[in-house]
Amino acid sequence: MNITKLSTADIRRETVVASAITMFARSGYLGTSVAGIAEHAGISQAYVFKLFPSKELLFVTALEACFELVLAALERGAATSPDHSPDAMLFAMGGAYAELIGDRSLLMLQVHAQSAASVPEIGAALRKGLRATTLLAKSRSNASDEAVQRFIAYGQLCHLIVVTGLDHNPPDWADLITAGIRHP
Amino acid sequence: MNITKLSTADIRRETVVASAITMFARSGYLGTSVAGIAEHAGISQAYVFKLFPSKELLFVTALEACFELVLAALERGAATSPDHSPDAMLFAMGGAYAELIGDRSLLMLQVHAQSAASVPEIGAALRKGLRATTLLAKSRSNASDEAVQRFIAYGQLCHLIVVTGLDHNPPDWADLITAGIRHP
DNA sequence: CCATTCAGTGAGTGTATACTCACTCACATG
DNA sequence: CATGTGAGTGAGTATACACTCACTGAATGG
């Protein structure tokens, strides 16, 4: 039982955002139709437009929800780290992130968001999420700037590995770039 | 005068590929219309379809040309490195890459290709390009696997920096992840 | 019992776009 | 001149999709 009572429209909005994450992650911003999201959520397409003013804002909302989950996972990882040294903290946060993106949706949504970043609102949401992620990694780990930078860089490498499918059926050359990287 | 004589259709194909790189880099695979590419190339849309069987194959051709240029740049960087130590070789190759993507087209095309990688032919071309890039970096530098992996990871970080516009008007927090990264 | 509000939809509209086809025109060659 | 070839196009077709609007039915409350 929540302290804030949600109207049924607000509840609907949440299920639609969940469907949007799934569908946008599957086919990208332009490749996903609002009708498809509506069908996945089990409502009519017209009602999606009652709940969100535009496809663009629905994508932004989904991306923001995605970063909320990422930040929560990093926080969780940091909180459960057995050792408080900067390296151990970043390692624990990386492990929590790898676990989070096990179903690939949150990862793919970020990849598609990078491709759609020229849409101003999407670019802004992406910057905001990256900023929060970076600052959280820095503040919770107390690591050096270089270590935080490396943390983000290897996160991007993880994205590349998943996008190219190198984790699922790795060819012989793949372990050159997948070795030691924790991915789903 | 070339040793291989090109028919005018082959020449046209090359100019169309150049236009395709520019336009696809600007708006992505789904966001770019063949009509727009045709206009940029100064020919009719119908003729583009005479030169290439489909939009998909045009994108793949553009992506392959992109990787050709990347590989050539890495080769050039390696060739002009003053020092033959693995670290110096990778550093020189990274510098050449940073210089190559000065106009952002080749970088953005790779980002959009990652977003479109679920199209089988595009995913395959992406894997092929990544494979060639990785193996070239390894063989020309003689660096350790870890160093090559880091080379690729920081390349992806460079892509992220450009996509989010952190290089053009960096906010205060940006140098946490842009420090020391050579980007256009 | 009437009035208001709110969740939810069916049936559109306008537009963009991948791809096709019948055609023209310039030119080279016998 | 006749004819064949290859570059190049105008005008389509078919479809998908973002977004709109007039509407329904049910609950709520005075």
GROMACS .gro file of C-alpha atoms (C1' of nucleotides) in nm:
model
  428
    1MET     CA    1   0.000   0.000   0.000
    2ASN     CA    2   0.147   0.321  -0.118
    3ILE     CA    3   0.148   0.646   0.067
    4THR     CA    4   0.067   0.832  -0.254
    5LYS     CA    5  -0.256   0.708  -0.401
    6LEU     CA    6  -0.234   0.666  -0.774
    7SER     CA    7  -0.528   0.720  -1.000
    8THR     CA    8  -0.596   0.447  -1.248
    9ALA     CA    9  -0.460   0.671  -1.523
   10ASP     CA   10  -0.130   0.694  -1.338
   11ILE     CA   11  -0.118   0.318  -1.303
   12ARG     CA   12  -0.189   0.283  -1.673
   13ARG     CA   13   0.089   0.525  -1.747
   14GLU     CA   14   0.331   0.301  -1.560
   15THR     CA   15   0.231  -0.011  -1.748
   16VAL     CA   16   0.257   0.179  -2.075
   17VAL     CA   17   0.608   0.294  -1.984
   18ALA     CA   18   0.704  -0.067  -1.912
   19SER     CA   19   0.569  -0.172  -2.250
   20ALA     CA   20   0.748   0.120  -2.412
   21ILE     CA   21   1.080   0.010  -2.264
   22THR     CA   22   1.033  -0.339  -2.402
   23MET     CA   23   0.921  -0.232  -2.746
   24PHE     CA   24   1.159   0.061  -2.796
   25ALA     CA   25   1.445  -0.162  -2.681
   26ARG     CA   26   1.343  -0.416  -2.942
   27SER     CA   27   1.317  -0.189  -3.247
   28GLY     CA   28   1.447   0.156  -3.160
   29TYR     CA   29   1.282   0.496  -3.159
   30LEU     CA   30   1.175   0.520  -3.521
   31GLY     CA   31   1.133   0.145  -3.570
   32THR     CA   32   0.873   0.110  -3.298
   33SER     CA   33   0.512   0.210  -3.361
   34VAL     CA   34   0.289   0.352  -3.093
   35ALA     CA   35   0.030   0.096  -3.204
   36GLY     CA   36   0.274  -0.180  -3.116
   37ILE     CA   37   0.332  -0.038  -2.770
   38ALA     CA   38  -0.045  -0.004  -2.719
   39GLU     CA   39  -0.100  -0.363  -2.820
   40HIS     CA   40   0.175  -0.483  -2.587
   41ALA     CA   41   0.013  -0.286  -2.304
   42GLY     CA   42  -0.330  -0.421  -2.393
   43ILE     CA   43  -0.498  -0.088  -2.464
   44SER     CA   44  -0.598   0.106  -2.771
   45GLN     CA   45  -0.351   0.325  -2.952
   46ALA     CA   46  -0.574   0.629  -2.901
   47TYR     CA   47  -0.552   0.592  -2.526
   48VAL     CA   48  -0.173   0.598  -2.533
   49PHE     CA   49  -0.202   0.944  -2.683
   50LYS     CA   50  -0.436   1.042  -2.401
   51LEU     CA   51  -0.171   0.935  -2.151
   52PHE     CA   52   0.130   1.081  -2.331
   53PRO     CA   53   0.126   1.384  -2.558
   54SER     CA   54   0.359   1.237  -2.821
   55LYS     CA   55   0.572   0.940  -2.911
   56GLU     CA   56   0.878   1.151  -2.841
   57LEU     CA   57   0.777   1.221  -2.483
   58LEU     CA   58   0.688   0.858  -2.429
   59PHE     CA   59   1.038   0.759  -2.538
   60VAL     CA   60   1.191   1.018  -2.308
   61THR     CA   61   0.982   0.893  -2.018
   62ALA     CA   62   1.090   0.536  -2.088
   63LEU     CA   63   1.454   0.644  -2.104
   64GLU     CA   64   1.426   0.827  -1.775
   65ALA     CA   65   1.275   0.519  -1.613
   66CYS     CA   66   1.562   0.317  -1.758
   67PHE     CA   67   1.820   0.541  -1.593
   68GLU     CA   68   1.630   0.527  -1.265
   69LEU     CA   69   1.675   0.152  -1.270
   70VAL     CA   70   2.042   0.182  -1.364
   71LEU     CA   71   2.109   0.423  -1.081
   72ALA     CA   72   1.924   0.202  -0.835
   73ALA     CA   73   2.130  -0.097  -0.945
   74LEU     CA   74   2.457   0.092  -0.901
   75GLU     CA   75   2.344   0.207  -0.559
   76ARG     CA   76   2.254  -0.149  -0.467
   77GLY     CA   77   2.588  -0.276  -0.590
   78ALA     CA   78   2.773  -0.014  -0.391
   79ALA     CA   79   2.573  -0.091  -0.079
   80THR     CA   80   2.654  -0.460  -0.092
   81SER     CA   81   3.024  -0.428  -0.166
   82PRO     CA   82   3.222  -0.628   0.087
   83ASP     CA   83   3.517  -0.391   0.063
   84HIS     CA   84   3.506  -0.012   0.061
   85SER     CA   85   3.817   0.050  -0.145
   86PRO     CA   86   3.747   0.249  -0.466
   87ASP     CA   87   3.836  -0.044  -0.690
   88ALA     CA   88   3.614  -0.284  -0.499
   89MET     CA   89   3.325  -0.038  -0.502
   90LEU     CA   90   3.347   0.009  -0.879
   91PHE     CA   91   3.377  -0.365  -0.924
   92ALA     CA   92   3.063  -0.424  -0.719
   93MET     CA   93   2.873  -0.155  -0.909
   94GLY     CA   94   2.983  -0.307  -1.238
   95GLY     CA   95   2.860  -0.645  -1.125
   96ALA     CA   96   2.522  -0.503  -1.027
   97TYR     CA   97   2.496  -0.332  -1.365
   98ALA     CA   98   2.583  -0.651  -1.550
   99GLU     CA   99   2.312  -0.829  -1.357
  100LEU     CA  100   2.056  -0.557  -1.422
  101ILE     CA  101   2.093  -0.567  -1.796
  102GLY     CA  102   2.049  -0.941  -1.805
  103ASP     CA  103   1.735  -0.907  -2.013
  104ARG     CA  104   1.906  -0.664  -2.255
  105SER     CA  105   1.611  -0.420  -2.264
  106LEU     CA  106   1.773  -0.150  -2.055
  107LEU     CA  107   2.096  -0.182  -2.247
  108MET     CA  108   1.934  -0.172  -2.590
  109LEU     CA  109   1.724   0.127  -2.494
  110GLN     CA  110   2.041   0.321  -2.417
  111VAL     CA  111   2.194   0.219  -2.749
  112HIS     CA  112   1.885   0.330  -2.939
  113ALA     CA  113   1.878   0.653  -2.740
  114GLN     CA  114   2.232   0.730  -2.856
  115SER     CA  115   2.117   0.685  -3.214
  116ALA     CA  116   1.819   0.916  -3.154
  117ALA     CA  117   2.016   1.173  -2.957
  118SER     CA  118   1.979   1.433  -3.231
  119VAL     CA  119   1.618   1.473  -3.120
  120PRO     CA  120   1.677   1.750  -2.866
  121GLU     CA  121   1.463   1.612  -2.583
  122ILE     CA  122   1.615   1.267  -2.620
  123GLY     CA  123   1.968   1.404  -2.625
  124ALA     CA  124   1.897   1.603  -2.311
  125ALA     CA  125   1.758   1.299  -2.130
  126LEU     CA  126   2.062   1.098  -2.234
  127ARG     CA  127   2.300   1.363  -2.103
  128LYS     CA  128   2.108   1.383  -1.779
  129GLY     CA  129   2.123   1.008  -1.730
  130LEU     CA  130   2.493   0.993  -1.812
  131ARG     CA  131   2.562   1.277  -1.575
  132ALA     CA  132   2.377   1.109  -1.288
  133THR     CA  133   2.546   0.775  -1.359
  134THR     CA  134   2.892   0.925  -1.371
  135LEU     CA  135   2.849   1.136  -1.061
  136LEU     CA  136   2.703   0.845  -0.868
  137ALA     CA  137   2.992   0.621  -0.964
  138LYS     CA  138   3.236   0.889  -0.856
  139SER     CA  139   3.072   0.980  -0.527
  140ARG     CA  140   2.997   0.628  -0.409
  141SER     CA  141   3.335   0.485  -0.501
  142ASN     CA  142   3.563   0.777  -0.420
  143ALA     CA  143   3.770   0.651  -0.708
  144SER     CA  144   3.999   0.867  -0.917
  145ASP     CA  145   3.860   1.045  -1.222
  146GLU     CA  146   4.060   0.807  -1.439
  147ALA     CA  147   3.903   0.504  -1.275
  148VAL     CA  148   3.552   0.644  -1.318
  149GLN     CA  149   3.628   0.720  -1.681
  150ARG     CA  150   3.743   0.363  -1.730
  151PHE     CA  151   3.426   0.239  -1.559
  152ILE     CA  152   3.211   0.423  -1.814
  153ALA     CA  153   3.431   0.321  -2.107
  154TYR     CA  154   3.407  -0.047  -2.022
  155GLY     CA  155   3.034  -0.008  -1.980
  156GLN     CA  156   3.018   0.112  -2.338
  157LEU     CA  157   3.234  -0.181  -2.444
  158CYS     CA  158   2.982  -0.408  -2.276
  159HIS     CA  159   2.707  -0.246  -2.483
  160LEU     CA  160   2.904  -0.307  -2.799
  161ILE     CA  161   2.956  -0.670  -2.710
  162VAL     CA  162   2.585  -0.726  -2.658
  163VAL     CA  163   2.477  -0.529  -2.964
  164THR     CA  164   2.704  -0.729  -3.191
  165GLY     CA  165   2.595  -1.055  -3.030
  166LEU     CA  166   2.952  -1.141  -2.936
  167ASP     CA  167   2.830  -1.275  -2.603
  168HIS     CA  168   2.585  -1.526  -2.743
  169ASN     CA  169   2.786  -1.703  -3.012
  170PRO     CA  170   3.139  -1.569  -2.984
  171PRO     CA  171   3.361  -1.630  -3.287
  172ASP     CA  172   3.721  -1.719  -3.223
  173TRP     CA  173   3.851  -1.363  -3.231
  174ALA     CA  174   3.585  -1.233  -2.991
  175ASP     CA  175   3.758  -1.302  -2.662
  176LEU     CA  176   4.013  -1.039  -2.758
  177ILE     CA  177   3.750  -0.786  -2.655
  178THR     CA  178   3.515  -0.987  -2.436
  179ALA     CA  179   3.774  -1.135  -2.199
  180GLY     CA  180   3.702  -1.043  -1.841
  181ILE     CA  181   3.403  -0.826  -1.929
  182ARG     CA  182   3.099  -0.912  -1.724
  183HIS     CA  183   2.798  -0.909  -1.949
  184PRO     CA  184   2.456  -1.079  -1.920
  185MET     CA  185   4.390   0.795  -6.467
  186ASN     CA  186   4.301   0.476  -6.296
  187ILE     CA  187   4.428   0.138  -6.388
  188THR     CA  188   4.077  -0.004  -6.354
  189LYS     CA  189   3.843   0.176  -6.584
  190LEU     CA  190   3.513   0.250  -6.418
  191SER     CA  191   3.192   0.279  -6.609
  192THR     CA  192   2.988   0.584  -6.537
  193ALA     CA  193   2.746   0.369  -6.340
  194ASP     CA  194   3.027   0.261  -6.111
  195ILE     CA  195   3.132   0.621  -6.063
  196ARG     CA  196   2.774   0.710  -5.981
  197ARG     CA  197   2.763   0.430  -5.730
  198GLU     CA  198   3.061   0.579  -5.552
  199THR     CA  199   2.910   0.925  -5.529
  200VAL     CA  200   2.586   0.774  -5.405
  201VAL     CA  201   2.773   0.585  -5.134
  202ALA     CA  202   2.940   0.909  -5.028
  203SER     CA  203   2.602   1.079  -5.007
  204ALA     CA  204   2.463   0.780  -4.819
  205ILE     CA  205   2.738   0.807  -4.558
  206THR     CA  206   2.658   1.173  -4.504
  207MET     CA  207   2.283   1.132  -4.489
  208PHE     CA  208   2.269   0.809  -4.290
  209ALA     CA  209   2.516   0.958  -4.042
  210ARG     CA  210   2.288   1.257  -4.004
  211SER     CA  211   1.956   1.077  -3.941
  212GLY     CA  212   2.020   0.707  -3.899
  213TYR     CA  213   1.901   0.407  -4.095
  214LEU     CA  214   1.525   0.447  -4.055
  215GLY     CA  215   1.533   0.826  -4.028
  216THR     CA  216   1.698   0.875  -4.367
  217SER     CA  217   1.493   0.853  -4.685
  218VAL     CA  218   1.634   0.725  -5.011
  219ALA     CA  219   1.486   1.034  -5.172
  220GLY     CA  220   1.704   1.248  -4.945
  221ILE     CA  221   2.016   1.056  -5.043
  222ALA     CA  222   1.923   1.088  -5.410
  223GLU     CA  223   1.876   1.462  -5.377
  224HIS     CA  224   2.210   1.497  -5.198
  225ALA     CA  225   2.374   1.302  -5.479
  226GLY     CA  226   2.198   1.510  -5.743
  227ILE     CA  227   2.010   1.226  -5.913
  228SER     CA  228   1.658   1.090  -5.911
  229GLN     CA  229   1.541   0.853  -5.645
  230ALA     CA  230   1.452   0.593  -5.908
  231TYR     CA  231   1.810   0.580  -6.026
  232VAL     CA  232   1.937   0.505  -5.678
  233PHE     CA  233   1.726   0.190  -5.693
  234LYS     CA  234   1.881   0.105  -6.027
  235LEU     CA  235   2.225   0.128  -5.868
  236PHE     CA  236   2.140  -0.049  -5.540
  237PRO     CA  237   1.875  -0.315  -5.495
  238SER     CA  238   1.744  -0.186  -5.163
  239LYS     CA  239   1.791   0.075  -4.894
  240GLU     CA  240   1.927  -0.196  -4.669
  241LEU     CA  241   2.205  -0.290  -4.905
  242LEU     CA  242   2.290   0.074  -4.962
  243PHE     CA  243   2.334   0.118  -4.588
  244VAL     CA  244   2.551  -0.192  -4.567
  245THR     CA  245   2.765  -0.066  -4.854
  246ALA     CA  246   2.805   0.270  -4.684
  247LEU     CA  247   2.900   0.100  -4.357
  248GLU     CA  248   3.160  -0.115  -4.532
  249ALA     CA  249   3.309   0.194  -4.693
  250CYS     CA  250   3.317   0.355  -4.350
  251PHE     CA  251   3.518   0.068  -4.205
  252GLU     CA  252   3.753   0.076  -4.501
  253LEU     CA  253   3.834   0.434  -4.411
  254VAL     CA  254   3.875   0.350  -4.045
  255LEU     CA  255   4.113   0.066  -4.121
  256ALA     CA  256   4.313   0.285  -4.356
  257ALA     CA  257   4.341   0.552  -4.087
  258LEU     CA  258   4.462   0.302  -3.829
  259GLU     CA  259   4.714   0.169  -4.077
  260ARG     CA  260   4.832   0.522  -4.149
  261GLY     CA  261   4.863   0.600  -3.780
  262ALA     CA  262   5.062   0.284  -3.721
  263ALA     CA  263   5.290   0.359  -4.013
  264THR     CA  264   5.375   0.706  -3.888
  265SER     CA  265   5.432   0.615  -3.522
  266PRO     CA  266   5.773   0.742  -3.415
  267ASP     CA  267   5.813   0.461  -3.165
  268HIS     CA  268   5.738   0.091  -3.221
  269SER     CA  269   5.646   0.001  -2.866
  270PRO     CA  270   5.293  -0.142  -2.832
  271ASP     CA  271   5.171   0.154  -2.628
  272ALA     CA  272   5.311   0.405  -2.874
  273MET     CA  273   5.160   0.219  -3.168
  274LEU     CA  274   4.813   0.216  -3.012
  275PHE     CA  275   4.852   0.581  -2.919
  276ALA     CA  276   4.940   0.670  -3.277
  277MET     CA  277   4.650   0.468  -3.412
  278GLY     CA  278   4.414   0.637  -3.169
  279GLY     CA  279   4.536   0.975  -3.282
  280ALA     CA  280   4.479   0.887  -3.644
  281TYR     CA  281   4.130   0.767  -3.562
  282ALA     CA  282   4.050   1.085  -3.371
  283GLU     CA  283   4.163   1.285  -3.670
  284LEU     CA  284   3.962   1.075  -3.915
  285ILE     CA  285   3.633   1.124  -3.738
  286GLY     CA  286   3.679   1.498  -3.728
  287ASP     CA  287   3.369   1.549  -3.940
  288ARG     CA  288   3.164   1.310  -3.722
  289SER     CA  289   3.005   1.128  -4.018
  290LEU     CA  290   3.205   0.809  -3.984
  291LEU     CA  291   3.151   0.804  -3.610
  292MET     CA  292   2.777   0.867  -3.629
  293LEU     CA  293   2.735   0.601  -3.895
  294GLN     CA  294   2.883   0.344  -3.659
  295VAL     CA  295   2.652   0.458  -3.379
  296HIS     CA  296   2.348   0.429  -3.604
  297ALA     CA  297   2.467   0.092  -3.726
  298GLN     CA  298   2.472  -0.035  -3.368
  299SER     CA  299   2.113   0.074  -3.332
  300ALA     CA  300   2.019  -0.102  -3.655
  301ALA     CA  301   2.222  -0.415  -3.584
  302SER     CA  302   1.910  -0.626  -3.545
  303VAL     CA  303   1.876  -0.613  -3.923
  304PRO     CA  304   2.079  -0.925  -4.001
  305GLU     CA  305   2.287  -0.787  -4.287
  306ILE     CA  306   2.371  -0.474  -4.091
  307GLY     CA  307   2.466  -0.671  -3.782
  308ALA     CA  308   2.692  -0.891  -3.992
  309ALA     CA  309   2.864  -0.592  -4.149
  310LEU     CA  310   2.915  -0.439  -3.807
  311ARG     CA  311   3.071  -0.757  -3.671
  312LYS     CA  312   3.296  -0.782  -3.974
  313GLY     CA  313   3.416  -0.425  -3.932
  314LEU     CA  314   3.475  -0.469  -3.561
  315ARG     CA  315   3.664  -0.788  -3.624
  316ALA     CA  316   3.891  -0.626  -3.881
  317THR     CA  317   3.949  -0.324  -3.659
  318THR     CA  318   4.033  -0.533  -3.355
  319LEU     CA  319   4.263  -0.769  -3.539
  320LEU     CA  320   4.441  -0.481  -3.711
  321ALA     CA  321   4.498  -0.305  -3.380
  322LYS     CA  322   4.634  -0.624  -3.231
  323SER     CA  323   4.860  -0.724  -3.519
  324ARG     CA  324   5.006  -0.380  -3.588
  325SER     CA  325   5.071  -0.291  -3.226
  326ASN     CA  326   5.172  -0.629  -3.085
  327ALA     CA  327   5.005  -0.509  -2.769
  328SER     CA  328   4.855  -0.737  -2.507
  329ASP     CA  329   4.493  -0.846  -2.539
  330GLU     CA  330   4.409  -0.623  -2.244
  331ALA     CA  331   4.559  -0.319  -2.412
  332VAL     CA  332   4.369  -0.386  -2.735
  333GLN     CA  333   4.050  -0.428  -2.538
  334ARG     CA  334   4.111  -0.096  -2.367
  335PHE     CA  335   4.177   0.062  -2.707
  336ILE     CA  336   3.833  -0.045  -2.830
  337ALA     CA  337   3.662   0.049  -2.504
  338TYR     CA  338   3.799   0.403  -2.513
  339GLY     CA  339   3.698   0.427  -2.876
  340GLN     CA  340   3.342   0.357  -2.768
  341LEU     CA  341   3.376   0.617  -2.494
  342CYS     CA  342   3.483   0.864  -2.760
  343HIS     CA  343   3.166   0.782  -2.955
  344LEU     CA  344   2.955   0.843  -2.644
  345ILE     CA  345   3.123   1.180  -2.586
  346VAL     CA  346   3.049   1.295  -2.937
  347VAL     CA  347   2.693   1.160  -2.944
  348THR     CA  348   2.603   1.342  -2.626
  349GLY     CA  349   2.771   1.660  -2.747
  350LEU     CA  350   3.002   1.667  -2.446
  351ASP     CA  351   3.288   1.777  -2.667
  352HIS     CA  352   3.118   2.086  -2.806
  353ASN     CA  353   2.975   2.253  -2.499
  354PRO     CA  354   3.102   2.054  -2.204
  355PRO     CA  355   2.915   2.109  -1.877
  356ASP     CA  356   3.121   2.124  -1.558
  357TRP     CA  357   3.093   1.753  -1.482
  358ALA     CA  358   3.195   1.645  -1.833
  359ASP     CA  359   3.571   1.640  -1.791
  360LEU     CA  360   3.526   1.349  -1.556
  361ILE     CA  361   3.479   1.137  -1.866
  362THR     CA  362   3.634   1.350  -2.140
  363ALA     CA  363   3.970   1.416  -1.974
  364GLY     CA  364   4.256   1.295  -2.188
  365ILE     CA  365   4.028   1.150  -2.456
  366ARG     CA  366   4.121   1.263  -2.800
  367HIS     CA  367   3.805   1.344  -2.990
  368PRO     CA  368   3.743   1.568  -3.292
  369DC     C1'  369  -3.250   1.144  -1.105
  370DC     C1'  370  -2.972   1.451  -1.330
  371DA     C1'  371  -2.501   1.622  -1.421
  372DT     C1'  372  -2.033   1.582  -1.435
  373DT     C1'  373  -1.617   1.345  -1.481
  374DC     C1'  374  -1.312   1.012  -1.645
  375DA     C1'  375  -1.134   0.564  -1.862
  376DG     C1'  376  -1.131   0.401  -2.294
  377DT     C1'  377  -1.218   0.324  -2.812
  378DG     C1'  378  -1.334   0.295  -3.351
  379DA     C1'  379  -1.277   0.507  -3.724
  380DG     C1'  380  -1.075   0.814  -3.941
  381DT     C1'  381  -0.690   1.192  -4.177
  382DG     C1'  382  -0.279   1.342  -4.375
  383DT     C1'  383   0.164   1.243  -4.488
  384DA     C1'  384   0.592   1.006  -4.568
  385DT     C1'  385   0.831   0.662  -4.803
  386DA     C1'  386   1.023   0.215  -5.015
  387DC     C1'  387   0.998   0.041  -5.433
  388DT     C1'  388   0.819  -0.012  -5.954
  389DC     C1'  389   0.749   0.075  -6.435
  390DA     C1'  390   0.700   0.263  -6.855
  391DC     C1'  391   0.933   0.576  -7.071
  392DT     C1'  392   1.298   0.932  -7.287
  393DC     C1'  393   1.723   1.076  -7.454
  394DA     C1'  394   2.209   1.060  -7.593
  395DC     C1'  395   2.522   0.819  -7.832
  396DA     C1'  396   2.795   0.459  -8.045
  397DT     C1'  397   2.839   0.126  -8.404
  398DG     C1'  398   2.752  -0.135  -8.842
  399DC     C1'  399   2.035   0.587  -9.140
  400DA     C1'  400   1.887   0.226  -8.835
  401DT     C1'  401   1.936   0.006  -8.425
  402DG     C1'  402   2.071  -0.124  -7.993
  403DT     C1'  403   2.241   0.003  -7.528
  404DG     C1'  404   2.278   0.214  -7.110
  405DA     C1'  405   2.204   0.646  -6.822
  406DG     C1'  406   1.847   0.862  -6.615
  407DT     C1'  407   1.357   1.008  -6.485
  408DG     C1'  408   0.826   1.125  -6.381
  409DA     C1'  409   0.468   0.948  -6.216
  410DG     C1'  410   0.288   0.627  -5.996
  411DT     C1'  411   0.139   0.224  -5.600
  412DA     C1'  412   0.091   0.035  -5.164
  413DT     C1'  413   0.152   0.070  -4.707
  414DA     C1'  414   0.254   0.226  -4.252
  415DC     C1'  415   0.218   0.538  -3.906
  416DA     C1'  416   0.161   0.962  -3.584
  417DC     C1'  417  -0.195   1.188  -3.434
  418DT     C1'  418  -0.723   1.345  -3.394
  419DC     C1'  419  -1.201   1.339  -3.284
  420DA     C1'  420  -1.642   1.224  -3.186
  421DC     C1'  421  -1.818   0.910  -2.918
  422DT     C1'  422  -1.958   0.532  -2.526
  423DG     C1'  423  -2.029   0.358  -2.086
  424DA     C1'  424  -1.965   0.359  -1.610
  425DA     C1'  425  -1.902   0.559  -1.177
  426DT     C1'  426  -1.972   0.951  -0.859
  427DG     C1'  427  -2.206   1.292  -0.609
  428DG     C1'  428  -2.548   1.642  -0.516
   0.00000   0.00000   0.00000
